[in-house]
Each structure stands twice: as structure tokens, then as C-alpha cells.
Backbone as XML, in Angstrom:
<?xml version="1.0"?>
<chain id="A" units="angstrom">
  <residue number="1" name="GLU">
    <atom name="N" x="-3.595" y="9.978" z="-16.411"/>
    <atom name="CA" x="-3.175" y="8.805" z="-15.644"/>
    <atom name="C" x="-2.328" y="9.257" z="-14.459"/>
  </residue>
  <residue number="2" name="VAL">
    <atom name="N" x="-2.725" y="8.803" z="-13.282"/>
    <atom name="CA" x="-1.965" y="9.137" z="-12.069"/>
    <atom name="C" x="-0.611" y="8.440" z="-12.114"/>
  </residue>
  <residue number="3" name="GLN">
    <atom name="N" x="0.438" y="9.213" z="-11.904"/>
    <atom name="CA" x="1.786" y="8.645" z="-11.784"/>
    <atom name="C" x="2.443" y="9.171" z="-10.526"/>
  </residue>
  <residue number="4" name="LEU">
    <atom name="N" x="2.983" y="8.252" z="-9.750"/>
    <atom name="CA" x="3.705" y="8.593" z="-8.524"/>
    <atom name="C" x="5.015" y="7.818" z="-8.543"/>
  </residue>
  <residue number="5" name="VAL">
    <atom name="N" x="6.117" y="8.518" z="-8.407"/>
    <atom name="CA" x="7.435" y="7.890" z="-8.478"/>
    <atom name="C" x="8.227" y="8.258" z="-7.230"/>
  </residue>
  <residue number="6" name="GLU">
    <atom name="N" x="8.472" y="7.247" z="-6.394"/>
    <atom name="CA" x="9.235" y="7.455" z="-5.169"/>
    <atom name="C" x="10.731" y="7.315" z="-5.431"/>
  </residue>
  <residue number="7" name="SER">
    <atom name="N" x="11.512" y="8.042" z="-4.652"/>
    <atom name="CA" x="12.967" y="7.940" z="-4.724"/>
    <atom name="C" x="13.560" y="8.300" z="-3.370"/>
  </residue>
  <residue number="8" name="GLY">
    <atom name="N" x="14.847" y="7.991" z="-3.208"/>
    <atom name="CA" x="15.542" y="8.370" z="-1.989"/>
    <atom name="C" x="15.715" y="7.258" z="-0.981"/>
  </residue>
  <residue number="9" name="GLY">
    <atom name="N" x="15.225" y="6.061" z="-1.292"/>
    <atom name="CA" x="15.406" y="4.956" z="-0.370"/>
    <atom name="C" x="16.840" y="4.458" z="-0.368"/>
  </residue>
  <residue number="10" name="GLY">
    <atom name="N" x="17.121" y="3.510" z="0.513"/>
    <atom name="CA" x="18.455" y="2.943" z="0.571"/>
    <atom name="C" x="18.700" y="2.213" z="1.863"/>
  </residue>
  <residue number="11" name="LEU">
    <atom name="N" x="19.972" y="1.889" z="2.085"/>
    <atom name="CA" x="20.415" y="1.208" z="3.294"/>
    <atom name="C" x="21.021" y="2.241" z="4.243"/>
  </residue>
  <residue number="12" name="VAL">
    <atom name="N" x="20.573" y="2.233" z="5.470"/>
    <atom name="CA" x="21.079" y="3.189" z="6.450"/>
    <atom name="C" x="21.234" y="2.489" z="7.794"/>
  </residue>
  <residue number="13" name="GLN">
    <atom name="N" x="22.189" y="2.946" z="8.578"/>
    <atom name="CA" x="22.409" y="2.374" z="9.906"/>
    <atom name="C" x="21.359" y="2.880" z="10.891"/>
  </residue>
  <residue number="14" name="PRO">
    <atom name="N" x="21.079" y="2.108" z="11.924"/>
    <atom name="CA" x="20.166" y="2.598" z="12.967"/>
    <atom name="C" x="20.616" y="3.960" z="13.492"/>
  </residue>
  <residue number="15" name="GLY">
    <atom name="N" x="19.642" y="4.846" z="13.656"/>
    <atom name="CA" x="19.946" y="6.209" z="14.081"/>
    <atom name="C" x="20.183" y="7.171" z="12.939"/>
  </residue>
  <residue number="16" name="GLY">
    <atom name="N" x="20.281" y="6.650" z="11.747"/>
    <atom name="CA" x="20.536" y="7.490" z="10.585"/>
    <atom name="C" x="19.280" y="8.143" z="10.034"/>
  </residue>
  <residue number="17" name="SER">
    <atom name="N" x="19.464" y="8.849" z="8.921"/>
    <atom name="CA" x="18.374" y="9.599" z="8.303"/>
    <atom name="C" x="18.300" y="9.331" z="6.806"/>
  </residue>
  <residue number="18" name="LEU">
    <atom name="N" x="17.112" y="9.454" z="6.285"/>
    <atom name="CA" x="16.871" y="9.405" z="4.847"/>
    <atom name="C" x="15.748" y="10.386" z="4.525"/>
  </residue>
  <residue number="19" name="ARG">
    <atom name="N" x="15.753" y="10.866" z="3.290"/>
    <atom name="CA" x="14.662" y="11.708" z="2.818"/>
    <atom name="C" x="14.078" y="11.091" z="1.550"/>
  </residue>
  <residue number="20" name="LEU">
    <atom name="N" x="12.826" y="10.707" z="1.635"/>
    <atom name="CA" x="12.127" y="10.177" z="0.473"/>
    <atom name="C" x="11.437" y="11.309" z="-0.279"/>
  </residue>
  <residue number="21" name="SER">
    <atom name="N" x="11.392" y="11.165" z="-1.590"/>
    <atom name="CA" x="10.661" y="12.086" z="-2.443"/>
    <atom name="C" x="9.655" y="11.297" z="-3.272"/>
  </residue>
  <residue number="22" name="CYS">
    <atom name="N" x="8.593" y="11.971" z="-3.656"/>
    <atom name="CA" x="7.576" y="11.354" z="-4.507"/>
    <atom name="C" x="7.169" y="12.391" z="-5.549"/>
  </residue>
  <residue number="23" name="ALA">
    <atom name="N" x="7.514" y="12.111" z="-6.799"/>
    <atom name="CA" x="7.158" y="12.999" z="-7.899"/>
    <atom name="C" x="5.791" y="12.591" z="-8.434"/>
  </residue>
  <residue number="24" name="ALA">
    <atom name="N" x="4.871" y="13.553" z="-8.478"/>
    <atom name="CA" x="3.496" y="13.266" z="-8.864"/>
    <atom name="C" x="3.148" y="13.909" z="-10.199"/>
  </residue>
  <residue number="25" name="SER">
    <atom name="N" x="2.321" y="13.217" z="-10.978"/>
    <atom name="CA" x="1.824" y="13.760" z="-12.245"/>
    <atom name="C" x="0.517" y="13.079" z="-12.602"/>
  </residue>
  <residue number="26" name="GLY">
    <atom name="N" x="-0.212" y="13.673" z="-13.535"/>
    <atom name="CA" x="-1.450" y="13.068" z="-14.013"/>
    <atom name="C" x="-2.684" y="13.438" z="-13.219"/>
  </residue>
  <residue number="27" name="PHE">
    <atom name="N" x="-2.527" y="14.291" z="-12.217"/>
    <atom name="CA" x="-3.666" y="14.760" z="-11.441"/>
    <atom name="C" x="-3.290" y="16.113" z="-10.827"/>
  </residue>
  <residue number="28" name="ILE">
    <atom name="N" x="-4.273" y="16.761" z="-10.231"/>
    <atom name="CA" x="-4.016" y="18.086" z="-9.650"/>
    <atom name="C" x="-3.427" y="17.886" z="-8.262"/>
  </residue>
  <residue number="29" name="PHE">
    <atom name="N" x="-2.108" y="17.820" z="-8.213"/>
    <atom name="CA" x="-1.403" y="17.518" z="-6.963"/>
    <atom name="C" x="-1.756" y="18.525" z="-5.880"/>
  </residue>
  <residue number="30" name="SER">
    <atom name="N" x="-1.809" y="19.794" z="-6.222"/>
    <atom name="CA" x="-2.036" y="20.839" z="-5.216"/>
    <atom name="C" x="-3.425" y="20.779" z="-4.601"/>
  </residue>
  <residue number="31" name="ALA">
    <atom name="N" x="-4.315" y="19.988" z="-5.169"/>
    <atom name="CA" x="-5.667" y="19.836" z="-4.640"/>
    <atom name="C" x="-5.862" y="18.505" z="-3.920"/>
  </residue>
  <residue number="32" name="SER">
    <atom name="N" x="-4.788" y="17.748" z="-3.772"/>
    <atom name="CA" x="-4.887" y="16.381" z="-3.257"/>
    <atom name="C" x="-4.159" y="16.202" z="-1.940"/>
  </residue>
  <residue number="33" name="ALA">
    <atom name="N" x="-4.892" y="15.727" z="-0.918"/>
    <atom name="CA" x="-4.220" y="15.273" z="0.294"/>
    <atom name="C" x="-3.445" y="14.001" z="-0.044"/>
  </residue>
  <residue number="34" name="MET">
    <atom name="N" x="-2.306" y="13.836" z="0.611"/>
    <atom name="CA" x="-1.411" y="12.723" z="0.277"/>
    <atom name="C" x="-0.986" y="11.967" z="1.520"/>
  </residue>
  <residue number="35" name="ASN">
    <atom name="N" x="-0.697" y="10.690" z="1.310"/>
    <atom name="CA" x="-0.233" y="9.805" z="2.370"/>
    <atom name="C" x="1.151" y="9.261" z="2.048"/>
  </residue>
  <residue number="36" name="TRP">
    <atom name="N" x="1.848" y="8.862" z="3.065"/>
    <atom name="CA" x="2.922" y="7.876" z="2.970"/>
    <atom name="C" x="2.414" y="6.632" z="3.711"/>
  </residue>
  <residue number="37" name="VAL">
    <atom name="N" x="2.591" y="5.492" z="3.075"/>
    <atom name="CA" x="2.298" y="4.205" z="3.705"/>
    <atom name="C" x="3.517" y="3.322" z="3.503"/>
  </residue>
  <residue number="38" name="ARG">
    <atom name="N" x="3.600" y="2.244" z="4.274"/>
    <atom name="CA" x="4.742" y="1.347" z="4.133"/>
    <atom name="C" x="4.315" y="-0.101" z="4.310"/>
  </residue>
  <residue number="39" name="GLN">
    <atom name="N" x="5.129" y="-0.982" z="3.774"/>
    <atom name="CA" x="4.884" y="-2.410" z="3.924"/>
    <atom name="C" x="6.184" y="-3.096" z="4.277"/>
  </residue>
  <residue number="40" name="ALA">
    <atom name="N" x="6.245" y="-3.601" z="5.492"/>
    <atom name="CA" x="7.413" y="-4.330" z="5.955"/>
    <atom name="C" x="7.364" y="-5.757" z="5.425"/>
  </residue>
  <residue number="41" name="PRO">
    <atom name="N" x="8.507" y="-6.427" z="5.358"/>
    <atom name="CA" x="8.534" y="-7.801" z="4.847"/>
    <atom name="C" x="7.564" y="-8.703" z="5.587"/>
  </residue>
  <residue number="42" name="GLY">
    <atom name="N" x="6.697" y="-9.369" z="4.845"/>
    <atom name="CA" x="5.767" y="-10.312" z="5.441"/>
    <atom name="C" x="4.596" y="-9.703" z="6.182"/>
  </residue>
  <residue number="43" name="LYS">
    <atom name="N" x="4.434" y="-8.376" z="6.080"/>
    <atom name="CA" x="3.356" y="-7.701" z="6.806"/>
    <atom name="C" x="2.452" y="-6.931" z="5.845"/>
  </residue>
  <residue number="44" name="GLY">
    <atom name="N" x="1.339" y="-6.450" z="6.357"/>
    <atom name="CA" x="0.413" y="-5.678" z="5.550"/>
    <atom name="C" x="0.812" y="-4.221" z="5.454"/>
  </residue>
  <residue number="45" name="LEU">
    <atom name="N" x="0.025" y="-3.470" z="4.718"/>
    <atom name="CA" x="0.278" y="-2.050" z="4.585"/>
    <atom name="C" x="0.036" y="-1.330" z="5.913"/>
  </residue>
  <residue number="46" name="GLU">
    <atom name="N" x="0.927" y="-0.389" z="6.222"/>
    <atom name="CA" x="0.806" y="0.412" z="7.433"/>
    <atom name="C" x="0.800" y="1.879" z="7.045"/>
  </residue>
  <residue number="47" name="TRP">
    <atom name="N" x="-0.209" y="2.598" z="7.485"/>
    <atom name="CA" x="-0.243" y="4.036" z="7.267"/>
    <atom name="C" x="0.860" y="4.703" z="8.091"/>
  </residue>
  <residue number="48" name="VAL">
    <atom name="N" x="1.555" y="5.664" z="7.480"/>
    <atom name="CA" x="2.651" y="6.353" z="8.152"/>
    <atom name="C" x="2.296" y="7.809" z="8.446"/>
  </residue>
  <residue number="49" name="SER">
    <atom name="N" x="1.805" y="8.516" z="7.421"/>
    <atom name="CA" x="1.580" y="9.944" z="7.607"/>
    <atom name="C" x="0.663" y="10.485" z="6.513"/>
  </residue>
  <residue number="50" name="THR">
    <atom name="N" x="-0.012" y="11.586" z="6.834"/>
    <atom name="CA" x="-0.902" y="12.270" z="5.890"/>
    <atom name="C" x="-0.636" y="13.767" z="5.944"/>
  </residue>
  <residue number="51" name="ILE">
    <atom name="N" x="-0.747" y="14.413" z="4.803"/>
    <atom name="CA" x="-0.641" y="15.871" z="4.731"/>
    <atom name="C" x="-1.796" y="16.392" z="3.872"/>
  </residue>
  <residue number="52" name="ASP">
    <atom name="N" x="-2.363" y="17.517" z="4.265"/>
    <atom name="CA" x="-3.468" y="18.047" z="3.484"/>
    <atom name="C" x="-2.949" y="18.708" z="2.210"/>
  </residue>
  <residue number="53" name="SER">
    <atom name="N" x="-3.874" y="19.146" z="1.373"/>
    <atom name="CA" x="-3.476" y="19.623" z="0.048"/>
    <atom name="C" x="-2.577" y="20.847" z="0.106"/>
  </residue>
  <residue number="54" name="GLY">
    <atom name="N" x="-2.785" y="21.682" z="1.103"/>
    <atom name="CA" x="-1.986" y="22.896" z="1.200"/>
    <atom name="C" x="-0.736" y="22.753" z="2.034"/>
  </residue>
  <residue number="55" name="GLY">
    <atom name="N" x="-0.580" y="21.601" z="2.666"/>
    <atom name="CA" x="0.596" y="21.387" z="3.500"/>
    <atom name="C" x="0.492" y="21.976" z="4.887"/>
  </residue>
  <residue number="56" name="TYR">
    <atom name="N" x="-0.711" y="22.356" z="5.297"/>
    <atom name="CA" x="-0.882" y="23.027" z="6.586"/>
    <atom name="C" x="-1.165" y="22.069" z="7.733"/>
  </residue>
  <residue number="57" name="SER">
    <atom name="N" x="-1.703" y="20.900" z="7.430"/>
    <atom name="CA" x="-2.105" y="19.951" z="8.454"/>
    <atom name="C" x="-1.459" y="18.606" z="8.183"/>
  </residue>
  <residue number="58" name="THR">
    <atom name="N" x="-0.861" y="18.028" z="9.229"/>
    <atom name="CA" x="-0.196" y="16.736" z="9.095"/>
    <atom name="C" x="-0.605" y="15.811" z="10.227"/>
  </residue>
  <residue number="59" name="ASN">
    <atom name="N" x="-0.517" y="14.517" z="9.964"/>
    <atom name="CA" x="-0.779" y="13.503" z="10.982"/>
    <atom name="C" x="0.237" y="12.379" z="10.819"/>
  </residue>
  <residue number="60" name="TYR">
    <atom name="N" x="0.541" y="11.736" z="11.935"/>
    <atom name="CA" x="1.549" y="10.681" z="11.929"/>
    <atom name="C" x="1.089" y="9.477" z="12.736"/>
  </residue>
  <residue number="61" name="ALA">
    <atom name="N" x="1.527" y="8.302" z="12.308"/>
    <atom name="CA" x="1.358" y="7.112" z="13.125"/>
    <atom name="C" x="2.205" y="7.260" z="14.384"/>
  </residue>
  <residue number="62" name="ASN">
    <atom name="N" x="1.724" y="6.678" z="15.469"/>
    <atom name="CA" x="2.467" y="6.780" z="16.728"/>
    <atom name="C" x="3.889" y="6.228" z="16.589"/>
  </residue>
  <residue number="63" name="SER">
    <atom name="N" x="4.024" y="5.228" z="15.729"/>
    <atom name="CA" x="5.330" y="4.571" z="15.586"/>
    <atom name="C" x="6.400" y="5.484" z="14.980"/>
  </residue>
  <residue number="64" name="VAL">
    <atom name="N" x="5.995" y="6.565" z="14.306"/>
    <atom name="CA" x="6.974" y="7.445" z="13.659"/>
    <atom name="C" x="6.907" y="8.882" z="14.181"/>
  </residue>
  <residue number="65" name="LYS">
    <atom name="N" x="5.944" y="9.171" z="15.022"/>
    <atom name="CA" x="5.749" y="10.536" z="15.503"/>
    <atom name="C" x="7.002" y="11.035" z="16.213"/>
  </residue>
  <residue number="66" name="GLY">
    <atom name="N" x="7.424" y="12.234" z="15.871"/>
    <atom name="CA" x="8.620" y="12.814" z="16.462"/>
    <atom name="C" x="9.897" y="12.463" z="15.729"/>
  </residue>
  <residue number="67" name="ARG">
    <atom name="N" x="9.828" y="11.511" z="14.812"/>
    <atom name="CA" x="11.018" y="11.102" z="14.042"/>
    <atom name="C" x="10.875" y="11.403" z="12.561"/>
  </residue>
  <residue number="68" name="PHE">
    <atom name="N" x="9.660" y="11.311" z="12.036"/>
    <atom name="CA" x="9.410" y="11.528" z="10.610"/>
    <atom name="C" x="8.680" y="12.857" z="10.417"/>
  </residue>
  <residue number="69" name="THR">
    <atom name="N" x="8.956" y="13.496" z="9.275"/>
    <atom name="CA" x="8.266" y="14.731" z="8.916"/>
    <atom name="C" x="7.812" y="14.661" z="7.466"/>
  </residue>
  <residue number="70" name="ILE">
    <atom name="N" x="6.519" y="14.837" z="7.262"/>
    <atom name="CA" x="5.967" y="14.870" z="5.913"/>
    <atom name="C" x="5.862" y="16.328" z="5.471"/>
  </residue>
  <residue number="71" name="SER">
    <atom name="N" x="6.143" y="16.559" z="4.202"/>
    <atom name="CA" x="6.017" y="17.907" z="3.649"/>
    <atom name="C" x="5.749" y="17.799" z="2.152"/>
  </residue>
  <residue number="72" name="ARG">
    <atom name="N" x="5.472" y="18.927" z="1.543"/>
    <atom name="CA" x="5.185" y="18.932" z="0.119"/>
    <atom name="C" x="5.585" y="20.267" z="-0.491"/>
  </residue>
  <residue number="73" name="ASP">
    <atom name="N" x="5.873" y="20.218" z="-1.792"/>
    <atom name="CA" x="6.137" y="21.423" z="-2.570"/>
    <atom name="C" x="5.179" y="21.385" z="-3.752"/>
  </residue>
  <residue number="74" name="ASN">
    <atom name="N" x="4.094" y="22.108" z="-3.650"/>
    <atom name="CA" x="3.077" y="22.054" z="-4.700"/>
    <atom name="C" x="3.567" y="22.672" z="-6.008"/>
  </residue>
  <residue number="75" name="ALA">
    <atom name="N" x="4.532" y="23.568" z="-5.934"/>
    <atom name="CA" x="5.092" y="24.143" z="-7.157"/>
    <atom name="C" x="5.888" y="23.104" z="-7.940"/>
  </residue>
  <residue number="76" name="LYS">
    <atom name="N" x="6.412" y="22.116" z="-7.239"/>
    <atom name="CA" x="7.215" y="21.061" z="-7.877"/>
    <atom name="C" x="6.460" y="19.738" z="-7.976"/>
  </residue>
  <residue number="77" name="ASN">
    <atom name="N" x="5.191" y="19.733" z="-7.544"/>
    <atom name="CA" x="4.397" y="18.492" z="-7.561"/>
    <atom name="C" x="5.136" y="17.347" z="-6.868"/>
  </residue>
  <residue number="78" name="THR">
    <atom name="N" x="5.709" y="17.641" z="-5.717"/>
    <atom name="CA" x="6.534" y="16.658" z="-5.021"/>
    <atom name="C" x="6.162" y="16.569" z="-3.551"/>
  </residue>
  <residue number="79" name="LEU">
    <atom name="N" x="6.102" y="15.325" z="-3.087"/>
    <atom name="CA" x="5.842" y="15.009" z="-1.684"/>
    <atom name="C" x="7.138" y="14.492" z="-1.079"/>
  </residue>
  <residue number="80" name="TYR">
    <atom name="N" x="7.358" y="14.787" z="0.198"/>
    <atom name="CA" x="8.586" y="14.364" z="0.869"/>
    <atom name="C" x="8.272" y="13.644" z="2.171"/>
  </residue>
  <residue number="81" name="LEU">
    <atom name="N" x="9.230" y="12.825" z="2.596"/>
    <atom name="CA" x="9.188" y="12.242" z="3.932"/>
    <atom name="C" x="10.608" y="12.260" z="4.478"/>
  </residue>
  <residue number="82" name="GLN">
    <atom name="N" x="10.845" y="13.123" z="5.437"/>
    <atom name="CA" x="12.136" y="13.171" z="6.135"/>
    <atom name="C" x="12.087" y="12.184" z="7.290"/>
  </residue>
  <residue number="83" name="MET">
    <atom name="N" x="12.992" y="11.244" z="7.292"/>
    <atom name="CA" x="13.003" y="10.189" z="8.304"/>
    <atom name="C" x="14.300" y="10.285" z="9.104"/>
  </residue>
  <residue number="84" name="ASN">
    <atom name="N" x="14.174" y="10.563" z="10.375"/>
    <atom name="CA" x="15.322" y="10.661" z="11.268"/>
    <atom name="C" x="15.256" y="9.576" z="12.337"/>
  </residue>
  <residue number="85" name="SER">
    <atom name="N" x="16.369" y="9.360" z="13.014"/>
    <atom name="CA" x="16.437" y="8.368" z="14.096"/>
    <atom name="C" x="15.836" y="7.040" z="13.651"/>
  </residue>
  <residue number="86" name="LEU">
    <atom name="N" x="16.257" y="6.585" z="12.509"/>
    <atom name="CA" x="15.672" y="5.371" z="11.935"/>
    <atom name="C" x="15.993" y="4.146" z="12.790"/>
  </residue>
  <residue number="87" name="LYS">
    <atom name="N" x="15.029" y="3.232" z="12.825"/>
    <atom name="CA" x="15.143" y="1.993" z="13.592"/>
    <atom name="C" x="15.016" y="0.802" z="12.643"/>
  </residue>
  <residue number="88" name="PRO">
    <atom name="N" x="15.530" y="-0.342" z="13.034"/>
    <atom name="CA" x="15.382" y="-1.530" z="12.175"/>
    <atom name="C" x="13.917" y="-1.816" z="11.820"/>
  </residue>
  <residue number="89" name="GLU">
    <atom name="N" x="13.013" y="-1.518" z="12.742"/>
    <atom name="CA" x="11.590" y="-1.780" z="12.460"/>
    <atom name="C" x="10.989" y="-0.814" z="11.445"/>
  </residue>
  <residue number="90" name="ASP">
    <atom name="N" x="11.742" y="0.188" z="11.021"/>
    <atom name="CA" x="11.294" y="1.062" z="9.935"/>
    <atom name="C" x="11.588" y="0.456" z="8.563"/>
  </residue>
  <residue number="91" name="THR">
    <atom name="N" x="12.293" y="-0.664" z="8.536"/>
    <atom name="CA" x="12.582" y="-1.333" z="7.269"/>
    <atom name="C" x="11.293" y="-1.719" z="6.564"/>
  </residue>
  <residue number="92" name="ALA">
    <atom name="N" x="11.142" y="-1.244" z="5.333"/>
    <atom name="CA" x="9.895" y="-1.467" z="4.582"/>
    <atom name="C" x="10.035" y="-0.865" z="3.195"/>
  </residue>
  <residue number="93" name="VAL">
    <atom name="N" x="9.060" y="-1.179" z="2.358"/>
    <atom name="CA" x="8.889" y="-0.444" z="1.107"/>
    <atom name="C" x="7.910" y="0.690" z="1.393"/>
  </residue>
  <residue number="94" name="TYR">
    <atom name="N" x="8.322" y="1.892" z="1.056"/>
    <atom name="CA" x="7.518" y="3.077" z="1.330"/>
    <atom name="C" x="6.846" y="3.555" z="0.036"/>
  </residue>
  <residue number="95" name="TYR">
    <atom name="N" x="5.547" y="3.842" z="0.143"/>
    <atom name="CA" x="4.762" y="4.289" z="-0.994"/>
    <atom name="C" x="4.107" y="5.638" z="-0.688"/>
  </residue>
  <residue number="96" name="CYS">
    <atom name="N" x="4.047" y="6.498" z="-1.679"/>
    <atom name="CA" x="3.194" y="7.682" z="-1.562"/>
    <atom name="C" x="1.882" y="7.369" z="-2.275"/>
  </residue>
  <residue number="97" name="THR">
    <atom name="N" x="0.797" y="7.842" z="-1.703"/>
    <atom name="CA" x="-0.515" y="7.597" z="-2.285"/>
    <atom name="C" x="-1.395" y="8.828" z="-2.135"/>
  </residue>
  <residue number="98" name="LYS">
    <atom name="N" x="-2.364" y="8.937" z="-3.003"/>
    <atom name="CA" x="-3.418" y="9.918" z="-2.790"/>
    <atom name="C" x="-4.294" y="9.399" z="-1.661"/>
  </residue>
  <residue number="99" name="VAL">
    <atom name="N" x="-4.784" y="10.270" z="-0.814"/>
    <atom name="CA" x="-5.707" y="9.845" z="0.237"/>
    <atom name="C" x="-6.914" y="9.182" z="-0.422"/>
  </residue>
  <residue number="100" name="GLY">
    <atom name="N" x="-7.255" y="8.000" z="0.055"/>
    <atom name="CA" x="-8.379" y="7.256" z="-0.503"/>
    <atom name="C" x="-7.987" y="6.238" z="-1.557"/>
  </residue>
  <residue number="101" name="SER">
    <atom name="N" x="-6.711" y="6.210" z="-1.926"/>
    <atom name="CA" x="-6.223" y="5.255" z="-2.921"/>
    <atom name="C" x="-5.121" y="4.399" z="-2.327"/>
  </residue>
  <residue number="102" name="GLY">
    <atom name="N" x="-4.987" y="3.202" z="-2.872"/>
    <atom name="CA" x="-3.883" y="2.351" z="-2.461"/>
    <atom name="C" x="-2.643" y="2.636" z="-3.285"/>
  </residue>
  <residue number="103" name="PRO">
    <atom name="N" x="-1.546" y="1.940" z="-2.961"/>
    <atom name="CA" x="-0.311" y="2.144" z="-3.725"/>
    <atom name="C" x="-0.506" y="1.834" z="-5.204"/>
  </residue>
  <residue number="104" name="GLN">
    <atom name="N" x="0.052" y="2.717" z="-6.040"/>
    <atom name="CA" x="-0.033" y="2.546" z="-7.495"/>
    <atom name="C" x="1.351" y="2.661" z="-8.120"/>
  </residue>
  <residue number="105" name="SER">
    <atom name="N" x="2.381" y="2.449" z="-7.305"/>
    <atom name="CA" x="3.735" y="2.701" z="-7.771"/>
    <atom name="C" x="4.679" y="1.634" z="-7.242"/>
  </residue>
  <residue number="106" name="GLN">
    <atom name="N" x="5.957" y="1.782" z="-7.599"/>
    <atom name="CA" x="6.955" y="0.773" z="-7.201"/>
    <atom name="C" x="7.364" y="0.903" z="-5.743"/>
  </residue>
  <residue number="107" name="GLY">
    <atom name="N" x="7.304" y="2.097" z="-5.229"/>
    <atom name="CA" x="7.740" y="2.326" z="-3.865"/>
    <atom name="C" x="9.244" y="2.518" z="-3.761"/>
  </residue>
  <residue number="108" name="ALA">
    <atom name="N" x="9.681" y="2.860" z="-2.569"/>
    <atom name="CA" x="11.105" y="3.032" z="-2.279"/>
    <atom name="C" x="11.492" y="2.114" z="-1.126"/>
  </residue>
  <residue number="109" name="GLN">
    <atom name="N" x="12.498" y="1.300" z="-1.351"/>
    <atom name="CA" x="12.949" y="0.371" z="-0.307"/>
    <atom name="C" x="13.820" y="1.117" z="0.697"/>
  </residue>
  <residue number="110" name="VAL">
    <atom name="N" x="13.459" y="0.999" z="1.953"/>
    <atom name="CA" x="14.262" y="1.536" z="3.047"/>
    <atom name="C" x="14.673" y="0.364" z="3.932"/>
  </residue>
  <residue number="111" name="THR">
    <atom name="N" x="15.972" y="0.215" z="4.107"/>
    <atom name="CA" x="16.502" y="-0.843" z="4.951"/>
    <atom name="C" x="17.362" y="-0.224" z="6.039"/>
  </residue>
  <residue number="112" name="VAL">
    <atom name="N" x="17.008" y="-0.517" z="7.282"/>
    <atom name="CA" x="17.746" y="0.016" z="8.423"/>
    <atom name="C" x="18.444" y="-1.154" z="9.101"/>
  </residue>
  <residue number="113" name="ALA">
    <atom name="N" x="19.755" y="-1.188" z="8.968"/>
    <atom name="CA" x="20.521" y="-2.307" z="9.505"/>
    <atom name="C" x="21.953" y="-1.877" z="9.704"/>
  </residue>
  <residue number="114" name="SER">
    <atom name="N" x="22.612" y="-2.559" z="10.656"/>
    <atom name="CA" x="24.014" y="-2.269" z="10.884"/>
    <atom name="C" x="24.874" y="-3.326" z="10.188"/>
  </residue>
</chain>
């Protein structure tokens, strides 16, 4: 059974930083490309970033490019999202997903407000 558990969310002021983690189990993490997606209040799911299985190739939505960094540690079965220069419009529930799958977890709430 695929299990993905996000952590590291919280309340942060505009311009601040947070680092999300996603602990994965129940599948071969090191063979799986992974996404971060988010859902802002009252809006649909928005793709944020993708990383390939080996961590060599990454892609970002224009809205986060230059501010967010996706990474992974295959030895720890963990996916990360470093978020810097946060803006109020980054407020959302953030989910990690396998590429090709929708959210299957609780997500991590990120709130950017002063």
C-alpha cells in the first residue's frame, strides 16, 4: 500500500521559508518520479514541481521557479520541497504524489500571512 506522509507545514510571514518533507513507503521510491502539487482555498489542484527518480532532473511551475527547490533522498525514502521568499499566494495544502497519481495523503498546510 502506497503511503505518503507530508510534514513541515505551518504559518510563515511573507518572505519567509519553509521546508516540506514527504516520507514514502509501500512502493519502490527510488524508481518513482515524484511531484509536489498544491491546492489553495477554493481552487483546484496546481502542479508545483517534479523530480525524476534519481533526482537529476527537475521542473517547476512558473509561479514558484527560482523560489522553490525540489529534492529527494532515496536512501531515506524522502522527498523535500524547500520554499523560500514565500508569498501569500503560496498559501495552500501541499501534497506529494507519485507522477501519474493524484493526492493520496493528508497534505501539509502552508499559510503565508503577516
